[in-house]
mmCIF file of N, CA and C in Angstrom:
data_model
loop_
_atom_site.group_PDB
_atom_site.id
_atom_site.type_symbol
_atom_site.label_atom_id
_atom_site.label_comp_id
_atom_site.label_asym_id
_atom_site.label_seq_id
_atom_site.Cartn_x
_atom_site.Cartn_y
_atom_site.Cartn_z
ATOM 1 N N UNK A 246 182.421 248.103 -34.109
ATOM 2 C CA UNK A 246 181.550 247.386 -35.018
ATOM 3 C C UNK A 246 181.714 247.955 -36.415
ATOM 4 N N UNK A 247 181.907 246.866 -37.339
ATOM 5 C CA UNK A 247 181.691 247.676 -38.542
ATOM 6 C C UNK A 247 180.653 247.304 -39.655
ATOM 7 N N UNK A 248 180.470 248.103 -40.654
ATOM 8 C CA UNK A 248 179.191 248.257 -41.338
ATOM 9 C C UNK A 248 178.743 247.332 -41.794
ATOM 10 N N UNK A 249 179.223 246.038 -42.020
ATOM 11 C CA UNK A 249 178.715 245.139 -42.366
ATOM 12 C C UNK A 249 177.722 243.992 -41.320
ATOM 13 N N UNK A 250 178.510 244.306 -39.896
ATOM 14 C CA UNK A 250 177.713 243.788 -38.858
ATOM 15 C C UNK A 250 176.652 244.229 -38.567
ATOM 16 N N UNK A 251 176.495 245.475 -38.652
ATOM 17 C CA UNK A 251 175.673 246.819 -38.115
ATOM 18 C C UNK A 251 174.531 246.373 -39.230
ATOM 19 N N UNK A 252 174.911 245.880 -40.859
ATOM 20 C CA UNK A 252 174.119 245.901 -41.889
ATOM 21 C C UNK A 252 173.335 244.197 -41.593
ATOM 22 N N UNK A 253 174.010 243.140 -41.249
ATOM 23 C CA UNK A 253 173.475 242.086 -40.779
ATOM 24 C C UNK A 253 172.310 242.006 -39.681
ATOM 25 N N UNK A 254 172.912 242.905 -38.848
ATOM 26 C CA UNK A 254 172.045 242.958 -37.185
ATOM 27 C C UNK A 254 171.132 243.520 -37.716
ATOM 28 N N UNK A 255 170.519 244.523 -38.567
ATOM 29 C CA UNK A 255 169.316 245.265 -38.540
ATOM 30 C C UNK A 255 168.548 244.336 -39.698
ATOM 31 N N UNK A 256 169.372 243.635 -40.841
ATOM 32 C CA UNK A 256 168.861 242.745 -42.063
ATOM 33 C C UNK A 256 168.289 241.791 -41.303
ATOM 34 N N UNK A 257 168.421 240.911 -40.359
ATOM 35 C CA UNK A 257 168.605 239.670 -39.799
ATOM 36 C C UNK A 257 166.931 238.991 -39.252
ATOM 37 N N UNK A 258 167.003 240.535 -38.409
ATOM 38 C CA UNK A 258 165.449 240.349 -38.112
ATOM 39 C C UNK A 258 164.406 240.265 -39.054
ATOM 40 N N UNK A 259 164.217 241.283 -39.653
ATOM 41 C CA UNK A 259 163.520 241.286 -40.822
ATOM 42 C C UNK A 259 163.523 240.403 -41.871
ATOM 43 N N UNK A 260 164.326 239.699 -42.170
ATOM 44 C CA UNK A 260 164.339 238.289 -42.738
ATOM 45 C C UNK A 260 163.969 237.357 -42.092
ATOM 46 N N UNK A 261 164.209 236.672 -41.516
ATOM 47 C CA UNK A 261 163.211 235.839 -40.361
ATOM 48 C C UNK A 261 161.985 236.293 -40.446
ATOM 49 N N UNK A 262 161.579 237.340 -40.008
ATOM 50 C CA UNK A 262 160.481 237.580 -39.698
ATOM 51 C C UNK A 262 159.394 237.045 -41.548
ATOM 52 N N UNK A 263 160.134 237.633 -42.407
ATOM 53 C CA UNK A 263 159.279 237.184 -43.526
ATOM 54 C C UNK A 263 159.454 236.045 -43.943
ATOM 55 N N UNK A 264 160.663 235.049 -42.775
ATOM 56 C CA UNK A 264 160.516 233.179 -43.615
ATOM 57 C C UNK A 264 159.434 232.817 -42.202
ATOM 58 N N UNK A 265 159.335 233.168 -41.360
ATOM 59 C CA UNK A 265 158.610 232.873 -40.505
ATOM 60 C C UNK A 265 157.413 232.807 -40.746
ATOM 61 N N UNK A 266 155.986 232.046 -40.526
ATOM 62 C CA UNK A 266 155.075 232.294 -41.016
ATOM 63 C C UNK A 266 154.351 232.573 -39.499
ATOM 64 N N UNK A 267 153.227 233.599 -40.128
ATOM 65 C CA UNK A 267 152.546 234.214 -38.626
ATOM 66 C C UNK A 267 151.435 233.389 -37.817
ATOM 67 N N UNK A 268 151.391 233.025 -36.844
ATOM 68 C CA UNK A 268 150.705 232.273 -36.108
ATOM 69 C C UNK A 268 149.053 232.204 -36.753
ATOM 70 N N UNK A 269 148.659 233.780 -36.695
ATOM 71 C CA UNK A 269 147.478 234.289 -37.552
ATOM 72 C C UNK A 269 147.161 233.647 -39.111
ATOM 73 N N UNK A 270 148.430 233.168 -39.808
ATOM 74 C CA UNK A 270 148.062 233.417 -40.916
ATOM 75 C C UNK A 270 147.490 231.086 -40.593
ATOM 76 N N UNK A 271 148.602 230.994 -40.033
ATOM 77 C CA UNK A 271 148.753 229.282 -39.932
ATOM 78 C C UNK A 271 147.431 228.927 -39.278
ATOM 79 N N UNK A 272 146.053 230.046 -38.570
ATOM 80 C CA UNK A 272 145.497 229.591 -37.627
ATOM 81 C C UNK A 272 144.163 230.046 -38.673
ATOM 82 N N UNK A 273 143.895 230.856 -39.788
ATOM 83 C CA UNK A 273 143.559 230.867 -40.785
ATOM 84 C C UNK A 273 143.231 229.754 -41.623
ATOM 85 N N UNK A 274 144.505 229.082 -42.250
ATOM 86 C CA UNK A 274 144.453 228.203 -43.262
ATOM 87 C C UNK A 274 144.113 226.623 -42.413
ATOM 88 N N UNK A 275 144.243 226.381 -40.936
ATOM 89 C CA UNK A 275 143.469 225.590 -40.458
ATOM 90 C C UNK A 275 141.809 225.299 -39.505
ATOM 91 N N UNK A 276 140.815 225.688 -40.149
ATOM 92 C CA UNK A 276 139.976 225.978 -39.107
ATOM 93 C C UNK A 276 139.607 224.972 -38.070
ATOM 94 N N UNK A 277 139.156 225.686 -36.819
ATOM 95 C CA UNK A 277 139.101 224.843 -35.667
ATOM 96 C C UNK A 277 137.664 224.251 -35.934
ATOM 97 N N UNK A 278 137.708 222.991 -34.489
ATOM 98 C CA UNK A 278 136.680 222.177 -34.928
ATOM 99 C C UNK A 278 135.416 222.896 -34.585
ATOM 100 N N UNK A 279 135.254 224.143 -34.376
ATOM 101 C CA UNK A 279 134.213 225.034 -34.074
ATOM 102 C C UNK A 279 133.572 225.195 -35.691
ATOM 103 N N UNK A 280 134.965 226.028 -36.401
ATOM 104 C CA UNK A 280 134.892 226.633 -37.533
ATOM 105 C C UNK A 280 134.540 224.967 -38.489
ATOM 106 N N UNK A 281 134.724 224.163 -38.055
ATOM 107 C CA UNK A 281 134.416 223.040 -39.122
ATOM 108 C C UNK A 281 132.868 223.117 -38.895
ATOM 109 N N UNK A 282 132.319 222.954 -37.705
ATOM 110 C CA UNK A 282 131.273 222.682 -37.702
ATOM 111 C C UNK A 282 130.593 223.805 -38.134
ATOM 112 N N UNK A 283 130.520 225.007 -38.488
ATOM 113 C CA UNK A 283 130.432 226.018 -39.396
ATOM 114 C C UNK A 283 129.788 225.453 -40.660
ATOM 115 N N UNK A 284 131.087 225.311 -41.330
ATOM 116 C CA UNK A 284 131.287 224.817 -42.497
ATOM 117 C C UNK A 284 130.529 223.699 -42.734
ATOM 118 N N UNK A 285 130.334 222.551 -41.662
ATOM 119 C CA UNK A 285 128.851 221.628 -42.109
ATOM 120 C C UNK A 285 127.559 222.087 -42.565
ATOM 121 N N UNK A 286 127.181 223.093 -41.753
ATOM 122 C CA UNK A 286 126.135 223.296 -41.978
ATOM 123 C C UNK A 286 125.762 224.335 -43.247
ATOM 124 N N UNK A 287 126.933 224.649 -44.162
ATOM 125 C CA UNK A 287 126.726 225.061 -45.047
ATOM 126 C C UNK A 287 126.684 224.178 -46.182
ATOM 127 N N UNK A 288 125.360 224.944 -47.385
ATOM 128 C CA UNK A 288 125.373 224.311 -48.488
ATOM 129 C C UNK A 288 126.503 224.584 -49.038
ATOM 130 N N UNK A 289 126.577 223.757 -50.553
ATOM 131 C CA UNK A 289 127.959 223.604 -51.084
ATOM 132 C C UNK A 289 129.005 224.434 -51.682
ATOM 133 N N UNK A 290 127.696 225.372 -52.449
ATOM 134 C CA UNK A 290 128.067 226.786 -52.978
ATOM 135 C C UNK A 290 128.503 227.563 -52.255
ATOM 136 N N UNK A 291 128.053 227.820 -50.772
ATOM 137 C CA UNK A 291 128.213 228.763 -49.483
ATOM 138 C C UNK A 291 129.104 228.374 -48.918
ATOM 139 N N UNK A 292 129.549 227.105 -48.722
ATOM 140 C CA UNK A 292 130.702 226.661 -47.960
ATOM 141 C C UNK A 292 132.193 226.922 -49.179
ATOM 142 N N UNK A 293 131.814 226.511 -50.378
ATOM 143 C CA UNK A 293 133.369 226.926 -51.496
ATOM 144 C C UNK A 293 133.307 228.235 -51.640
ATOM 145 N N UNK A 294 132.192 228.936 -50.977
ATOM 146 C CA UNK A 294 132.676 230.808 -51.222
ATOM 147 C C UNK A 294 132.867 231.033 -49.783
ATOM 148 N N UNK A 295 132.828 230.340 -48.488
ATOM 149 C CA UNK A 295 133.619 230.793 -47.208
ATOM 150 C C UNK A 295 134.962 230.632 -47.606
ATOM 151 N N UNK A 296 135.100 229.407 -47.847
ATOM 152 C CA UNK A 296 136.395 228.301 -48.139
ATOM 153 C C UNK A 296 137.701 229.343 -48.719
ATOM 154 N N UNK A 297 137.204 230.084 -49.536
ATOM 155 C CA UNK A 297 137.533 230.794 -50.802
ATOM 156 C C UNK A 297 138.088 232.251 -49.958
ATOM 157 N N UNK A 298 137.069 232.457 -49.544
ATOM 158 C CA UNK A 298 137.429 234.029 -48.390
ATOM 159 C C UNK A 298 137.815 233.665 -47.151
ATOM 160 N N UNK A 299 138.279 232.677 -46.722
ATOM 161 C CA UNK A 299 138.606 232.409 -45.427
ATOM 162 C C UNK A 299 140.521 232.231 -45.819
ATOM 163 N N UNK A 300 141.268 233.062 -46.248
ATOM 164 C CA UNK A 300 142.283 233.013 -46.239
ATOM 165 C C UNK A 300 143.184 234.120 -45.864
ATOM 166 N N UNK A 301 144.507 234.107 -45.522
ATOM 167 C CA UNK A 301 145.478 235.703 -44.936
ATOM 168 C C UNK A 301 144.776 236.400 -44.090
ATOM 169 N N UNK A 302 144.599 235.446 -43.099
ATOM 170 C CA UNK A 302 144.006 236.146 -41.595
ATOM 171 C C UNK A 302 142.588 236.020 -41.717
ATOM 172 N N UNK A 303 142.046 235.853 -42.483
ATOM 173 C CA UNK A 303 140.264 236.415 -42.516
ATOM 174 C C UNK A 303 140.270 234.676 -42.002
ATOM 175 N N UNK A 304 139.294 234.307 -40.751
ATOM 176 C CA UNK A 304 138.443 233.455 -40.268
ATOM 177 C C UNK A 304 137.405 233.051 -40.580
ATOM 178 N N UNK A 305 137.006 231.815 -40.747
ATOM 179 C CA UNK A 305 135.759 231.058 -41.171
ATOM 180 C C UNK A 305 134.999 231.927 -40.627
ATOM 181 N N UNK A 306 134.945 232.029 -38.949
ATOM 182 C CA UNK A 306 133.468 232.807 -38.270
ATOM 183 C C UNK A 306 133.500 233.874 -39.178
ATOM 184 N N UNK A 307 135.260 235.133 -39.627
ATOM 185 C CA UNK A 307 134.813 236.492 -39.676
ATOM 186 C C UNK A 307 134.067 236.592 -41.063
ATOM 187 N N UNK A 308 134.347 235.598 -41.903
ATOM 188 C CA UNK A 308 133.688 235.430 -43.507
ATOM 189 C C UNK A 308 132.768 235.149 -43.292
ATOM 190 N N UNK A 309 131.669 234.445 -42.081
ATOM 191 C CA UNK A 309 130.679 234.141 -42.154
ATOM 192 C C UNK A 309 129.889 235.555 -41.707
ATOM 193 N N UNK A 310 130.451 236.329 -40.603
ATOM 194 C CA UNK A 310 129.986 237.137 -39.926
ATOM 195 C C UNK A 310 129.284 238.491 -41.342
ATOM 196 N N UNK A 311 130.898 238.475 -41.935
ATOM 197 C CA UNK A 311 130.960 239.633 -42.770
ATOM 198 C C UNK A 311 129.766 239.183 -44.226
ATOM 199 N N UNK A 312 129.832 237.817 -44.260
ATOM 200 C CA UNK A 312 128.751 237.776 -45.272
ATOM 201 C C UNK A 312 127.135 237.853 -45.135
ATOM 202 N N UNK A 313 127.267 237.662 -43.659
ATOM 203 C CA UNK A 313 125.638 238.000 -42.718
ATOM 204 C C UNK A 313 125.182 239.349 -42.993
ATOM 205 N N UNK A 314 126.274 240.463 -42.400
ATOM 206 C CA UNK A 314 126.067 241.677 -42.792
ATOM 207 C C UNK A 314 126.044 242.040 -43.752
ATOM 208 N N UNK A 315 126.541 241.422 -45.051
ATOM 209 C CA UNK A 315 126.429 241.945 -46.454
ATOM 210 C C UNK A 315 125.200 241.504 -46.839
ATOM 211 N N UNK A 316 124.762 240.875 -46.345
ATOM 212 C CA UNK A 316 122.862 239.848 -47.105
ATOM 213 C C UNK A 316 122.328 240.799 -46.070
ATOM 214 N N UNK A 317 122.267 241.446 -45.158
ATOM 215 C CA UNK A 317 121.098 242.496 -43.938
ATOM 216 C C UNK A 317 121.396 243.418 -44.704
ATOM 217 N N UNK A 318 122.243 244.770 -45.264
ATOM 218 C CA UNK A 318 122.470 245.313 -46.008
ATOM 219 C C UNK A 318 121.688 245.518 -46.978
ATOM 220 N N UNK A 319 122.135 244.110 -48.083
ATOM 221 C CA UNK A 319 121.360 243.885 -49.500
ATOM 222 C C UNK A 319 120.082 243.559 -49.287
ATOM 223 N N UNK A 320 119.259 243.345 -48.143
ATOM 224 C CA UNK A 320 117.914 243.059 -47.856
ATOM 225 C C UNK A 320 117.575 244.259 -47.440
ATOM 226 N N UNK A 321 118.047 245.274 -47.536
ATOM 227 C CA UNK A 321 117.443 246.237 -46.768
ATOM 228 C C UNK A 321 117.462 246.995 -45.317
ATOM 229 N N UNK A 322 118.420 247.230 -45.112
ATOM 230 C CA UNK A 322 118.803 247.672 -43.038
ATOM 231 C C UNK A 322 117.896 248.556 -42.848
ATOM 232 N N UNK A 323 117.739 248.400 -41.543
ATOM 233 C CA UNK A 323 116.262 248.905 -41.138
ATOM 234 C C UNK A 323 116.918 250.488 -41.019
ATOM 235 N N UNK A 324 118.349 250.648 -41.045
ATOM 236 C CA UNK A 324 118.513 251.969 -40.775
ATOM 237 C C UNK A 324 120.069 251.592 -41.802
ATOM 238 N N UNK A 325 120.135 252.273 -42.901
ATOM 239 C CA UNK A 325 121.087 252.279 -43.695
ATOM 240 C C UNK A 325 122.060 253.132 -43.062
ATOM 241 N N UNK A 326 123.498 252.728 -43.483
ATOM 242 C CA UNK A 326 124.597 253.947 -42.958
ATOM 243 C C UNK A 326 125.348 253.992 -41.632
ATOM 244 N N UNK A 327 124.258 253.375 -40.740
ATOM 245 C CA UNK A 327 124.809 253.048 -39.414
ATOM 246 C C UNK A 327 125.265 251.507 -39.545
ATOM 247 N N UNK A 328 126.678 251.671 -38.157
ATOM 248 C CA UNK A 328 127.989 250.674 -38.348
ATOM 249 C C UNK A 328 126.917 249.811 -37.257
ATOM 250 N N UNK A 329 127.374 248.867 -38.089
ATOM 251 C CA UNK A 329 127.053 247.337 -37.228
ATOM 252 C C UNK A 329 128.131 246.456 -36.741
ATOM 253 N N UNK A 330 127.911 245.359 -36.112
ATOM 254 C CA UNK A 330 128.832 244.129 -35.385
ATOM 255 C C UNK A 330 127.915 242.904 -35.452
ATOM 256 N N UNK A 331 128.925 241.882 -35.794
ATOM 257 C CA UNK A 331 127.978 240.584 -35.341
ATOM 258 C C UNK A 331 128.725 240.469 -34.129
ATOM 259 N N UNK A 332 127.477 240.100 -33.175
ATOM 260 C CA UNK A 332 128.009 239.456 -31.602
ATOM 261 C C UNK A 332 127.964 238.665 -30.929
ATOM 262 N N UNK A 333 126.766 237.609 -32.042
ATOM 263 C CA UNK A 333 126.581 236.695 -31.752
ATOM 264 C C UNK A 333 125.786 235.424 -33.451
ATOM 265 N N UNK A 334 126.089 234.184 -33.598
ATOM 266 C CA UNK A 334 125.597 233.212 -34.459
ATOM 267 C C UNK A 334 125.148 231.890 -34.112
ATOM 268 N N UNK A 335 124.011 231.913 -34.186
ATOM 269 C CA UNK A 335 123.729 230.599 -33.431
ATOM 270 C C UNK A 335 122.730 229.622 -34.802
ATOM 271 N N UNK A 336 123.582 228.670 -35.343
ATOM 272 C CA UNK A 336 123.331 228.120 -36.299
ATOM 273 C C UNK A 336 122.294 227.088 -36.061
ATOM 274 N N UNK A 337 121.894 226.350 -34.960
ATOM 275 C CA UNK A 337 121.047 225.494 -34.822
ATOM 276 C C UNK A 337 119.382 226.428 -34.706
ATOM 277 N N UNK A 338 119.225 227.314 -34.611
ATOM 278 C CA UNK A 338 118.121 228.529 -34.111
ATOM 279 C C UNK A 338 118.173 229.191 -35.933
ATOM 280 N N UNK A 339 119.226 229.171 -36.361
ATOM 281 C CA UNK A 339 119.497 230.286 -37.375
ATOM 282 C C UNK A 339 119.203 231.919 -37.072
ATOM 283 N N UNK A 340 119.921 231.928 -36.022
ATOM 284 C CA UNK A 340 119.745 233.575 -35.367
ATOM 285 C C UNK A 340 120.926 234.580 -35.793
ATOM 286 N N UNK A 341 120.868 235.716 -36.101
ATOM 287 C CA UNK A 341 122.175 236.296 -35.952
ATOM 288 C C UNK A 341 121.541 237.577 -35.097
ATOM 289 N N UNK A 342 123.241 237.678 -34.335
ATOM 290 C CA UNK A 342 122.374 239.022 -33.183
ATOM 291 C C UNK A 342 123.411 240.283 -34.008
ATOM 292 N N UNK A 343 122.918 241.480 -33.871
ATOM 293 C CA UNK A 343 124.175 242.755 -34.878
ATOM 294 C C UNK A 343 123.692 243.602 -33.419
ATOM 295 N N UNK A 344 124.983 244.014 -33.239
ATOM 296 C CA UNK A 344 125.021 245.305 -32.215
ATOM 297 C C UNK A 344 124.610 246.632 -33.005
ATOM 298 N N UNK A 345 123.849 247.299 -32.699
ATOM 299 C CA UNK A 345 123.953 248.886 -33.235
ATOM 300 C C UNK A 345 124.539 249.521 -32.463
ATOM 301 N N UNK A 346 124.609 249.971 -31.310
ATOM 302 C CA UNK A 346 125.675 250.697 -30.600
ATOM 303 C C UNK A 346 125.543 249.562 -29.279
ATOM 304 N N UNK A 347 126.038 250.247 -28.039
ATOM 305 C CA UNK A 347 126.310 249.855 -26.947
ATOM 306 C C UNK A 347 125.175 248.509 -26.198
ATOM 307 N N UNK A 348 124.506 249.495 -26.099
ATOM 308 C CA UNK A 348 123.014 248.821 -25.607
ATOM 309 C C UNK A 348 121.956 248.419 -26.650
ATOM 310 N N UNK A 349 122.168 248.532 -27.827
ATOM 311 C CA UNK A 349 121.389 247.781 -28.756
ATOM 312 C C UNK A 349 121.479 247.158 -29.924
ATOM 313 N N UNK A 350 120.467 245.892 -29.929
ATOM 314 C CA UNK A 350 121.023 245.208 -30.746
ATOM 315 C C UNK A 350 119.974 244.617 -31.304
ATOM 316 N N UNK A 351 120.229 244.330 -32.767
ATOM 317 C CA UNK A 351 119.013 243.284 -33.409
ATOM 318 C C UNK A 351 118.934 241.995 -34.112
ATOM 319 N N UNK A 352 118.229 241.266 -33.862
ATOM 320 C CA UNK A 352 118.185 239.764 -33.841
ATOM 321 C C UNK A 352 117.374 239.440 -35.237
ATOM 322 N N UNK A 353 118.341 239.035 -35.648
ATOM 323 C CA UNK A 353 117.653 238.625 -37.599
ATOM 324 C C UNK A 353 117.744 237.117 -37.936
ATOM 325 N N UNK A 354 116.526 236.447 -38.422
ATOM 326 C CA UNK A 354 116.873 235.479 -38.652
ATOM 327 C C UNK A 354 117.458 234.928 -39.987
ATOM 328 N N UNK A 355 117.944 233.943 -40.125
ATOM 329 C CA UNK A 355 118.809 233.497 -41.812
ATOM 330 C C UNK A 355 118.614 232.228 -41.558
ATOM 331 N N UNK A 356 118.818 231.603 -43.172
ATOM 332 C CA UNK A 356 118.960 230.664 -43.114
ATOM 333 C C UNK A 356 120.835 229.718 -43.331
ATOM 334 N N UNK A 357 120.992 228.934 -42.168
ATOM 335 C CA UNK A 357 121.891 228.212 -42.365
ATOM 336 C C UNK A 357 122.375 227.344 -43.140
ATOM 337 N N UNK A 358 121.854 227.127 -43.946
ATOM 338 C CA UNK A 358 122.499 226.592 -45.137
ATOM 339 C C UNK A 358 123.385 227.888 -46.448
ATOM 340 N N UNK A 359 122.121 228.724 -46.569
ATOM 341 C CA UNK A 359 123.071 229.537 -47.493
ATOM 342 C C UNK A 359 123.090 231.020 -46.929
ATOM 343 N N UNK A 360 123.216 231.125 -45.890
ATOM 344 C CA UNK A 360 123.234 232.258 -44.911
ATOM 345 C C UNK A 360 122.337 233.933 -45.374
ATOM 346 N N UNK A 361 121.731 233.677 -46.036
ATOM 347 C CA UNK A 361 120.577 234.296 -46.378
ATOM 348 C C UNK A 361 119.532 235.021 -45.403
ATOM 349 N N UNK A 362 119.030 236.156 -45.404
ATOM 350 C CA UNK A 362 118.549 236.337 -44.324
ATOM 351 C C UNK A 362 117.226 236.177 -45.106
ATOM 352 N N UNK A 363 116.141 235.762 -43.523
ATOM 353 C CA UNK A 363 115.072 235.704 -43.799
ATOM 354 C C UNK A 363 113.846 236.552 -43.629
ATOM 355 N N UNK A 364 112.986 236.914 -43.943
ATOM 356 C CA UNK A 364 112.466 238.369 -43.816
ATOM 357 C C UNK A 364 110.824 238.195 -43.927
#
């Protein structure tokens, strides 16, 4: 073999790989009809700032999730500093559930239109 093959075979992949586009990124820029129905129930302002952060992997749910926790936060966490999870969103209830560790978890309500929590 010589160096130019050797220089193709290792180039080859790695090119492809960056004309290829990633399943993740293509499954992103289309949301499912879950993630649409999301997006209904947001007001207009709230839905063009998901819209906006829902791109290069980040998901309608995870922009919604991550903006839940940023409004519990800015309202005040009942225990600052400790890591949270959303584990659950149930938009017709306007519930969000946040794991604190294993076995516990707390149930906050917001409102679905501009995902606001309510207090």
């Amino acid at each position: 073999m010589n160096l130019s093959r050797v220089a193709i075979f290792c180039v080859a992949p790695m090119a492809l790989s960056l004309a290829a586009p990633s399943p993740a990124l293509a499954q992103a820029s289309t949301p499912s009809t879950f993630e649409r129905a999301m997006l209904a129930e947001l007001d207009a302002p709230t839905r063009a700032e998901v819209e906006r952060r829902a791109v290069a992997g980040n998901t309608v749910k995870g922009v919604i999730g991550t903006i839940l926790l940023n409004n519990y936060y800015a309202a005040g966490a009942r225990r600052p500093g400790r890591a949270l999870t959303v584990v659950a969103i149930d938009f017709s209830l306007g519930v969000v559930v946040f794991r604190r560790a294993a076995n516990v978890f707390e149930v906050q309500r917001f409102n679905p239109q501009t995902l606001r929590l309510l207090r």
